[in-house]
JSON list of C-alpha atoms in Angstrom, two decimals:
[
{"chain": "A", "resi": 1, "resn": "UNK", "atom": "CA", "xyz": [-7.17, -3.48, -6.06]},
{"chain": "A", "resi": 2, "resn": "UNK", "atom": "CA", "xyz": [-5.36, -1.15, -3.84]},
{"chain": "A", "resi": 3, "resn": "UNK", "atom": "CA", "xyz": [-4.35, 1.36, -6.47]},
{"chain": "A", "resi": 4, "resn": "UNK", "atom": "CA", "xyz": [-6.44, 4.74, -6.19]},
{"chain": "A", "resi": 5, "resn": "UNK", "atom": "CA", "xyz": [-5.25, 6.11, -9.60]},
{"chain": "A", "resi": 6, "resn": "UNK", "atom": "CA", "xyz": [-4.79, 4.49, -13.01]},
{"chain": "A", "resi": 7, "resn": "UNK", "atom": "CA", "xyz": [-2.67, 5.65, -16.19]},
{"chain": "A", "resi": 8, "resn": "UNK", "atom": "CA", "xyz": [-4.44, 6.03, -19.68]},
{"chain": "A", "resi": 9, "resn": "UNK", "atom": "CA", "xyz": [-2.34, 4.19, -22.08]},
{"chain": "A", "resi": 10, "resn": "UNK", "atom": "CA", "xyz": [-0.31, 5.73, -24.95]},
{"chain": "A", "resi": 11, "resn": "UNK", "atom": "CA", "xyz": [2.53, 5.02, -27.20]},
{"chain": "A", "resi": 12, "resn": "UNK", "atom": "CA", "xyz": [5.87, 5.25, -25.27]},
{"chain": "A", "resi": 13, "resn": "UNK", "atom": "CA", "xyz": [8.38, 7.78, -26.49]},
{"chain": "A", "resi": 14, "resn": "UNK", "atom": "CA", "xyz": [11.15, 5.45, -25.57]},
{"chain": "A", "resi": 15, "resn": "UNK", "atom": "CA", "xyz": [10.07, 3.24, -28.52]},
{"chain": "A", "resi": 16, "resn": "UNK", "atom": "CA", "xyz": [11.45, 5.85, -30.88]},
{"chain": "A", "resi": 17, "resn": "UNK", "atom": "CA", "xyz": [15.05, 5.48, -29.14]},
{"chain": "A", "resi": 18, "resn": "UNK", "atom": "CA", "xyz": [17.80, 2.99, -30.08]},
{"chain": "A", "resi": 19, "resn": "UNK", "atom": "CA", "xyz": [18.64, 1.06, -26.96]},
{"chain": "A", "resi": 20, "resn": "UNK", "atom": "CA", "xyz": [22.10, 0.69, -28.07]},
{"chain": "A", "resi": 21, "resn": "UNK", "atom": "CA", "xyz": [23.03, 4.21, -28.78]},
{"chain": "A", "resi": 22, "resn": "UNK", "atom": "CA", "xyz": [20.51, 6.37, -26.78]},
{"chain": "A", "resi": 23, "resn": "UNK", "atom": "CA", "xyz": [21.20, 6.91, -23.01]},
{"chain": "A", "resi": 24, "resn": "UNK", "atom": "CA", "xyz": [17.73, 7.82, -22.38]},
{"chain": "A", "resi": 25, "resn": "UNK", "atom": "CA", "xyz": [16.11, 4.66, -24.02]},
{"chain": "A", "resi": 26, "resn": "UNK", "atom": "CA", "xyz": [13.73, 3.20, -21.31]},
{"chain": "A", "resi": 27, "resn": "UNK", "atom": "CA", "xyz": [13.85, 6.38, -19.23]},
{"chain": "A", "resi": 28, "resn": "UNK", "atom": "CA", "xyz": [10.36, 7.55, -20.21]},
{"chain": "A", "resi": 29, "resn": "UNK", "atom": "CA", "xyz": [7.12, 6.19, -19.09]},
{"chain": "A", "resi": 30, "resn": "UNK", "atom": "CA", "xyz": [4.84, 3.95, -21.21]},
{"chain": "A", "resi": 31, "resn": "UNK", "atom": "CA", "xyz": [1.83, 5.74, -20.17]},
{"chain": "A", "resi": 32, "resn": "UNK", "atom": "CA", "xyz": [0.36, 9.25, -21.09]},
{"chain": "A", "resi": 33, "resn": "UNK", "atom": "CA", "xyz": [0.49, 12.07, -18.70]},
{"chain": "A", "resi": 34, "resn": "UNK", "atom": "CA", "xyz": [-3.00, 11.81, -17.69]},
{"chain": "A", "resi": 35, "resn": "UNK", "atom": "CA", "xyz": [-4.02, 9.82, -14.47]},
{"chain": "A", "resi": 36, "resn": "UNK", "atom": "CA", "xyz": [-7.66, 9.12, -13.62]},
{"chain": "A", "resi": 37, "resn": "UNK", "atom": "CA", "xyz": [-8.81, 8.65, -9.95]},
{"chain": "A", "resi": 38, "resn": "UNK", "atom": "CA", "xyz": [-10.72, 5.27, -9.72]},
{"chain": "A", "resi": 39, "resn": "UNK", "atom": "CA", "xyz": [-12.69, 6.54, -6.64]},
{"chain": "A", "resi": 40, "resn": "UNK", "atom": "CA", "xyz": [-13.33, 9.90, -5.00]},
{"chain": "A", "resi": 41, "resn": "UNK", "atom": "CA", "xyz": [-10.24, 10.98, -2.96]},
{"chain": "A", "resi": 42, "resn": "UNK", "atom": "CA", "xyz": [-10.33, 12.79, 0.50]},
{"chain": "A", "resi": 43, "resn": "UNK", "atom": "CA", "xyz": [-7.92, 15.61, 1.17]},
{"chain": "A", "resi": 44, "resn": "UNK", "atom": "CA", "xyz": [-4.53, 14.50, 2.15]},
{"chain": "A", "resi": 45, "resn": "UNK", "atom": "CA", "xyz": [-5.04, 10.93, 0.94]},
{"chain": "A", "resi": 46, "resn": "UNK", "atom": "CA", "xyz": [-1.98, 9.52, -0.68]},
{"chain": "A", "resi": 47, "resn": "UNK", "atom": "CA", "xyz": [-2.18, 8.45, -4.46]},
{"chain": "A", "resi": 48, "resn": "UNK", "atom": "CA", "xyz": [-1.45, 4.86, -5.15]},
{"chain": "A", "resi": 49, "resn": "UNK", "atom": "CA", "xyz": [-0.87, 3.05, -8.52]},
{"chain": "A", "resi": 50, "resn": "UNK", "atom": "CA", "xyz": [-0.30, -0.51, -8.78]},
{"chain": "A", "resi": 51, "resn": "UNK", "atom": "CA", "xyz": [2.90, -1.62, -10.31]},
{"chain": "A", "resi": 52, "resn": "UNK", "atom": "CA", "xyz": [1.67, -5.32, -10.34]},
{"chain": "A", "resi": 53, "resn": "UNK", "atom": "CA", "xyz": [2.40, -8.20, -8.10]},
{"chain": "A", "resi": 54, "resn": "UNK", "atom": "CA", "xyz": [5.71, -9.07, -9.98]},
{"chain": "A", "resi": 55, "resn": "UNK", "atom": "CA", "xyz": [7.42, -5.55, -9.28]},
{"chain": "A", "resi": 56, "resn": "UNK", "atom": "CA", "xyz": [7.09, -6.34, -5.39]},
{"chain": "A", "resi": 57, "resn": "UNK", "atom": "CA", "xyz": [8.23, -9.99, -5.63]},
{"chain": "A", "resi": 58, "resn": "UNK", "atom": "CA", "xyz": [11.52, -8.88, -7.63]},
{"chain": "A", "resi": 59, "resn": "UNK", "atom": "CA", "xyz": [12.45, -6.41, -4.92]},
{"chain": "A", "resi": 60, "resn": "UNK", "atom": "CA", "xyz": [11.61, -8.53, -1.91]},
{"chain": "A", "resi": 61, "resn": "UNK", "atom": "CA", "xyz": [15.32, -8.88, -1.04]},
{"chain": "A", "resi": 62, "resn": "UNK", "atom": "CA", "xyz": [15.64, -4.98, -0.69]},
{"chain": "A", "resi": 63, "resn": "UNK", "atom": "CA", "xyz": [12.09, -3.92, 0.39]},
{"chain": "A", "resi": 64, "resn": "UNK", "atom": "CA", "xyz": [11.17, -6.97, 2.57]},
{"chain": "A", "resi": 65, "resn": "UNK", "atom": "CA", "xyz": [7.59, -8.73, 2.28]},
{"chain": "A", "resi": 66, "resn": "UNK", "atom": "CA", "xyz": [5.01, -6.48, 0.77]},
{"chain": "A", "resi": 67, "resn": "UNK", "atom": "CA", "xyz": [1.41, -7.78, 0.51]},
{"chain": "A", "resi": 68, "resn": "UNK", "atom": "CA", "xyz": [0.21, -8.50, -2.88]},
{"chain": "A", "resi": 69, "resn": "UNK", "atom": "CA", "xyz": [-3.40, -7.43, -4.23]},
{"chain": "A", "resi": 70, "resn": "UNK", "atom": "CA", "xyz": [-5.28, -10.48, -2.99]},
{"chain": "A", "resi": 71, "resn": "UNK", "atom": "CA", "xyz": [-3.26, -10.60, 0.47]},
{"chain": "A", "resi": 72, "resn": "UNK", "atom": "CA", "xyz": [-5.11, -7.80, 2.04]},
{"chain": "A", "resi": 73, "resn": "UNK", "atom": "CA", "xyz": [-8.40, -9.41, 1.39]},
{"chain": "A", "resi": 74, "resn": "UNK", "atom": "CA", "xyz": [-7.24, -12.89, 2.60]},
{"chain": "A", "resi": 75, "resn": "UNK", "atom": "CA", "xyz": [-5.77, -10.95, 5.86]},
{"chain": "A", "resi": 76, "resn": "UNK", "atom": "CA", "xyz": [-9.12, -9.19, 6.39]},
{"chain": "A", "resi": 77, "resn": "UNK", "atom": "CA", "xyz": [-10.88, -12.60, 6.36]},
{"chain": "A", "resi": 78, "resn": "UNK", "atom": "CA", "xyz": [-8.35, -14.11, 8.66]},
{"chain": "A", "resi": 79, "resn": "UNK", "atom": "CA", "xyz": [-8.53, -10.98, 11.05]},
{"chain": "A", "resi": 80, "resn": "UNK", "atom": "CA", "xyz": [-12.39, -10.96, 11.10]},
{"chain": "A", "resi": 81, "resn": "UNK", "atom": "CA", "xyz": [-12.20, -14.62, 11.97]},
{"chain": "A", "resi": 82, "resn": "UNK", "atom": "CA", "xyz": [-9.94, -14.06, 14.93]},
{"chain": "A", "resi": 83, "resn": "UNK", "atom": "CA", "xyz": [-12.06, -11.14, 16.02]},
{"chain": "A", "resi": 84, "resn": "UNK", "atom": "CA", "xyz": [-15.30, -13.43, 15.94]},
{"chain": "A", "resi": 85, "resn": "UNK", "atom": "CA", "xyz": [-13.48, -16.12, 17.99]},
{"chain": "A", "resi": 86, "resn": "UNK", "atom": "CA", "xyz": [-12.24, -13.29, 20.56]},
{"chain": "A", "resi": 87, "resn": "UNK", "atom": "CA", "xyz": [-15.77, -12.04, 21.03]},
{"chain": "A", "resi": 88, "resn": "UNK", "atom": "CA", "xyz": [-17.42, -15.57, 21.13]},
{"chain": "A", "resi": 89, "resn": "UNK", "atom": "CA", "xyz": [-14.99, -16.58, 23.90]},
{"chain": "A", "resi": 90, "resn": "UNK", "atom": "CA", "xyz": [-15.21, -13.41, 25.72]},
{"chain": "A", "resi": 91, "resn": "UNK", "atom": "CA", "xyz": [-11.48, -13.09, 25.83]},
{"chain": "A", "resi": 92, "resn": "UNK", "atom": "CA", "xyz": [-10.00, -10.25, 27.84]},
{"chain": "A", "resi": 93, "resn": "UNK", "atom": "CA", "xyz": [-8.08, -7.66, 25.92]},
{"chain": "A", "resi": 94, "resn": "UNK", "atom": "CA", "xyz": [-4.80, -8.72, 27.85]},
{"chain": "A", "resi": 95, "resn": "UNK", "atom": "CA", "xyz": [-5.40, -12.35, 26.82]},
{"chain": "A", "resi": 96, "resn": "UNK", "atom": "CA", "xyz": [-6.43, -11.36, 23.31]},
{"chain": "A", "resi": 97, "resn": "UNK", "atom": "CA", "xyz": [-3.22, -9.27, 23.06]},
{"chain": "A", "resi": 98, "resn": "UNK", "atom": "CA", "xyz": [-0.91, -12.03, 24.40]},
{"chain": "A", "resi": 99, "resn": "UNK", "atom": "CA", "xyz": [-2.57, -14.50, 21.75]},
{"chain": "A", "resi": 100, "resn": "UNK", "atom": "CA", "xyz": [-2.24, -11.92, 19.03]},
{"chain": "A", "resi": 101, "resn": "UNK", "atom": "CA", "xyz": [1.41, -11.33, 19.47]},
{"chain": "A", "resi": 102, "resn": "UNK", "atom": "CA", "xyz": [2.35, -14.73, 20.31]},
{"chain": "A", "resi": 103, "resn": "UNK", "atom": "CA", "xyz": [0.54, -16.49, 17.45]},
{"chain": "A", "resi": 104, "resn": "UNK", "atom": "CA", "xyz": [0.56, -13.67, 14.68]},
{"chain": "A", "resi": 105, "resn": "UNK", "atom": "CA", "xyz": [3.67, -11.48, 15.24]},
{"chain": "A", "resi": 106, "resn": "UNK", "atom": "CA", "xyz": [5.93, -14.08, 16.73]},
{"chain": "A", "resi": 107, "resn": "UNK", "atom": "CA", "xyz": [4.80, -17.01, 14.87]},
{"chain": "A", "resi": 108, "resn": "UNK", "atom": "CA", "xyz": [7.33, -18.69, 12.65]},
{"chain": "A", "resi": 109, "resn": "UNK", "atom": "CA", "xyz": [4.92, -17.80, 9.61]},
{"chain": "A", "resi": 110, "resn": "UNK", "atom": "CA", "xyz": [5.41, -14.22, 10.23]},
{"chain": "A", "resi": 111, "resn": "UNK", "atom": "CA", "xyz": [9.17, -14.69, 10.53]},
{"chain": "A", "resi": 112, "resn": "UNK", "atom": "CA", "xyz": [9.14, -16.60, 7.18]},
{"chain": "A", "resi": 113, "resn": "UNK", "atom": "CA", "xyz": [7.77, -13.67, 5.39]},
{"chain": "A", "resi": 114, "resn": "UNK", "atom": "CA", "xyz": [4.12, -14.49, 5.11]},
{"chain": "A", "resi": 115, "resn": "UNK", "atom": "CA", "xyz": [2.47, -11.70, 2.80]},
{"chain": "A", "resi": 116, "resn": "UNK", "atom": "CA", "xyz": [-0.90, -12.12, 4.38]},
{"chain": "A", "resi": 117, "resn": "UNK", "atom": "CA", "xyz": [0.47, -11.72, 7.97]},
{"chain": "A", "resi": 118, "resn": "UNK", "atom": "CA", "xyz": [2.42, -8.67, 6.68]},
{"chain": "A", "resi": 119, "resn": "UNK", "atom": "CA", "xyz": [-0.97, -7.09, 5.71]},
{"chain": "A", "resi": 120, "resn": "UNK", "atom": "CA", "xyz": [-2.41, -7.47, 9.12]},
{"chain": "A", "resi": 121, "resn": "UNK", "atom": "CA", "xyz": [-2.33, -4.28, 11.79]},
{"chain": "A", "resi": 122, "resn": "UNK", "atom": "CA", "xyz": [0.99, -3.73, 13.48]},
{"chain": "A", "resi": 123, "resn": "UNK", "atom": "CA", "xyz": [-0.22, -1.99, 16.59]},
{"chain": "A", "resi": 124, "resn": "UNK", "atom": "CA", "xyz": [-2.48, -3.83, 19.06]},
{"chain": "A", "resi": 125, "resn": "UNK", "atom": "CA", "xyz": [-4.42, -0.56, 19.52]},
{"chain": "A", "resi": 126, "resn": "UNK", "atom": "CA", "xyz": [-5.67, -0.52, 15.94]},
{"chain": "A", "resi": 127, "resn": "UNK", "atom": "CA", "xyz": [-7.38, -3.81, 16.14]},
{"chain": "A", "resi": 128, "resn": "UNK", "atom": "CA", "xyz": [-10.83, -2.50, 17.42]},
{"chain": "A", "resi": 129, "resn": "UNK", "atom": "CA", "xyz": [-10.89, 0.16, 14.63]},
{"chain": "A", "resi": 130, "resn": "UNK", "atom": "CA", "xyz": [-9.84, -2.64, 12.05]},
{"chain": "A", "resi": 131, "resn": "UNK", "atom": "CA", "xyz": [-12.65, -5.05, 13.36]},
{"chain": "A", "resi": 132, "resn": "UNK", "atom": "CA", "xyz": [-15.15, -2.03, 12.92]},
{"chain": "A", "resi": 133, "resn": "UNK", "atom": "CA", "xyz": [-14.16, -0.67, 9.41]},
{"chain": "A", "resi": 134, "resn": "UNK", "atom": "CA", "xyz": [-12.18, -3.39, 7.74]},
{"chain": "A", "resi": 135, "resn": "UNK", "atom": "CA", "xyz": [-8.43, -3.75, 6.86]},
{"chain": "A", "resi": 136, "resn": "UNK", "atom": "CA", "xyz": [-8.60, -1.95, 3.47]},
{"chain": "A", "resi": 137, "resn": "UNK", "atom": "CA", "xyz": [-10.07, 1.20, 5.11]},
{"chain": "A", "resi": 138, "resn": "UNK", "atom": "CA", "xyz": [-7.52, 1.05, 8.03]},
{"chain": "A", "resi": 139, "resn": "UNK", "atom": "CA", "xyz": [-4.77, 0.83, 5.46]},
{"chain": "A", "resi": 140, "resn": "UNK", "atom": "CA", "xyz": [-6.21, 3.79, 3.53]},
{"chain": "A", "resi": 141, "resn": "UNK", "atom": "CA", "xyz": [-6.43, 5.85, 6.77]},
{"chain": "A", "resi": 142, "resn": "UNK", "atom": "CA", "xyz": [-2.68, 5.11, 7.51]},
{"chain": "A", "resi": 143, "resn": "UNK", "atom": "CA", "xyz": [-1.94, 6.62, 4.15]},
{"chain": "A", "resi": 144, "resn": "UNK", "atom": "CA", "xyz": [-3.77, 9.91, 4.77]},
{"chain": "A", "resi": 145, "resn": "UNK", "atom": "CA", "xyz": [-1.73, 12.79, 6.10]},
{"chain": "A", "resi": 146, "resn": "UNK", "atom": "CA", "xyz": [-3.33, 15.72, 8.02]},
{"chain": "A", "resi": 147, "resn": "UNK", "atom": "CA", "xyz": [-3.93, 19.06, 6.22]},
{"chain": "A", "resi": 148, "resn": "UNK", "atom": "CA", "xyz": [-1.61, 20.53, 8.65]},
{"chain": "A", "resi": 149, "resn": "UNK", "atom": "CA", "xyz": [1.11, 18.22, 7.86]},
{"chain": "A", "resi": 150, "resn": "UNK", "atom": "CA", "xyz": [0.52, 18.56, 4.17]},
{"chain": "A", "resi": 151, "resn": "UNK", "atom": "CA", "xyz": [0.81, 22.33, 4.54]},
{"chain": "A", "resi": 152, "resn": "UNK", "atom": "CA", "xyz": [4.05, 22.20, 6.03]},
{"chain": "A", "resi": 153, "resn": "UNK", "atom": "CA", "xyz": [5.52, 19.14, 4.20]},
{"chain": "A", "resi": 154, "resn": "UNK", "atom": "CA", "xyz": [3.64, 18.25, 1.06]},
{"chain": "A", "resi": 155, "resn": "UNK", "atom": "CA", "xyz": [3.38, 19.36, -2.55]},
{"chain": "A", "resi": 156, "resn": "UNK", "atom": "CA", "xyz": [-0.10, 19.71, -4.12]},
{"chain": "A", "resi": 157, "resn": "UNK", "atom": "CA", "xyz": [-0.55, 17.49, -7.04]},
{"chain": "A", "resi": 158, "resn": "UNK", "atom": "CA", "xyz": [-2.72, 20.41, -8.52]},
{"chain": "A", "resi": 159, "resn": "UNK", "atom": "CA", "xyz": [0.27, 22.45, -8.91]},
{"chain": "A", "resi": 160, "resn": "UNK", "atom": "CA", "xyz": [2.43, 19.68, -10.95]},
{"chain": "A", "resi": 161, "resn": "UNK", "atom": "CA", "xyz": [2.97, 20.68, -14.51]},
{"chain": "A", "resi": 162, "resn": "UNK", "atom": "CA", "xyz": [3.54, 17.72, -17.05]},
{"chain": "A", "resi": 163, "resn": "UNK", "atom": "CA", "xyz": [6.27, 18.31, -19.47]},
{"chain": "A", "resi": 164, "resn": "UNK", "atom": "CA", "xyz": [9.52, 17.27, -21.01]},
{"chain": "A", "resi": 165, "resn": "UNK", "atom": "CA", "xyz": [12.59, 17.02, -18.83]},
{"chain": "A", "resi": 166, "resn": "UNK", "atom": "CA", "xyz": [15.38, 19.51, -19.69]},
{"chain": "A", "resi": 167, "resn": "UNK", "atom": "CA", "xyz": [17.73, 16.58, -19.27]},
{"chain": "A", "resi": 168, "resn": "UNK", "atom": "CA", "xyz": [18.52, 15.13, -22.86]},
{"chain": "A", "resi": 169, "resn": "UNK", "atom": "CA", "xyz": [16.52, 11.83, -23.25]},
{"chain": "A", "resi": 170, "resn": "UNK", "atom": "CA", "xyz": [15.01, 11.84, -19.87]},
{"chain": "A", "resi": 171, "resn": "UNK", "atom": "CA", "xyz": [11.54, 11.85, -21.09]},
{"chain": "A", "resi": 172, "resn": "UNK", "atom": "CA", "xyz": [8.56, 13.30, -19.56]},
{"chain": "A", "resi": 173, "resn": "UNK", "atom": "CA", "xyz": [7.59, 14.08, -15.90]},
{"chain": "A", "resi": 174, "resn": "UNK", "atom": "CA", "xyz": [5.75, 16.32, -13.47]},
{"chain": "A", "resi": 175, "resn": "UNK", "atom": "CA", "xyz": [7.55, 19.42, -12.52]}
]
């Protein structure tokens, strides 16, 4: 799974609110304030939590095609097969690039919204790095910001304080 953090389950405070009378019903999370890293995180690495496939499927009209959990593995298999063919036949980079763009990015399948194709690298210059390290690692690198960028633009999760919102019935959050 692509998520790097996972919530620890708890009883939702919104269960105590009346959905017909309380404007805050449903505004609080069904999870506790504790998140656990599923793997070691590097400095600057973005935190991901899986909302589940249905969340992305329901929002496709607004967000476009987002690869689902199994699609990244399928895309990696497809990519590695393409890369092996490229090496086997000794295709020059220019020819490989033409084929990649013609049969992957400009194919009717990518236009039709293939989630597997959407998981593949967008930049031709990234293909060698993906071939070496794999697609999941490539996607993780894309979601990691430099420490310099974070110092100027980021908010350190170490400084978040969980608590109750000052807005009536807005639930809990990180402040």
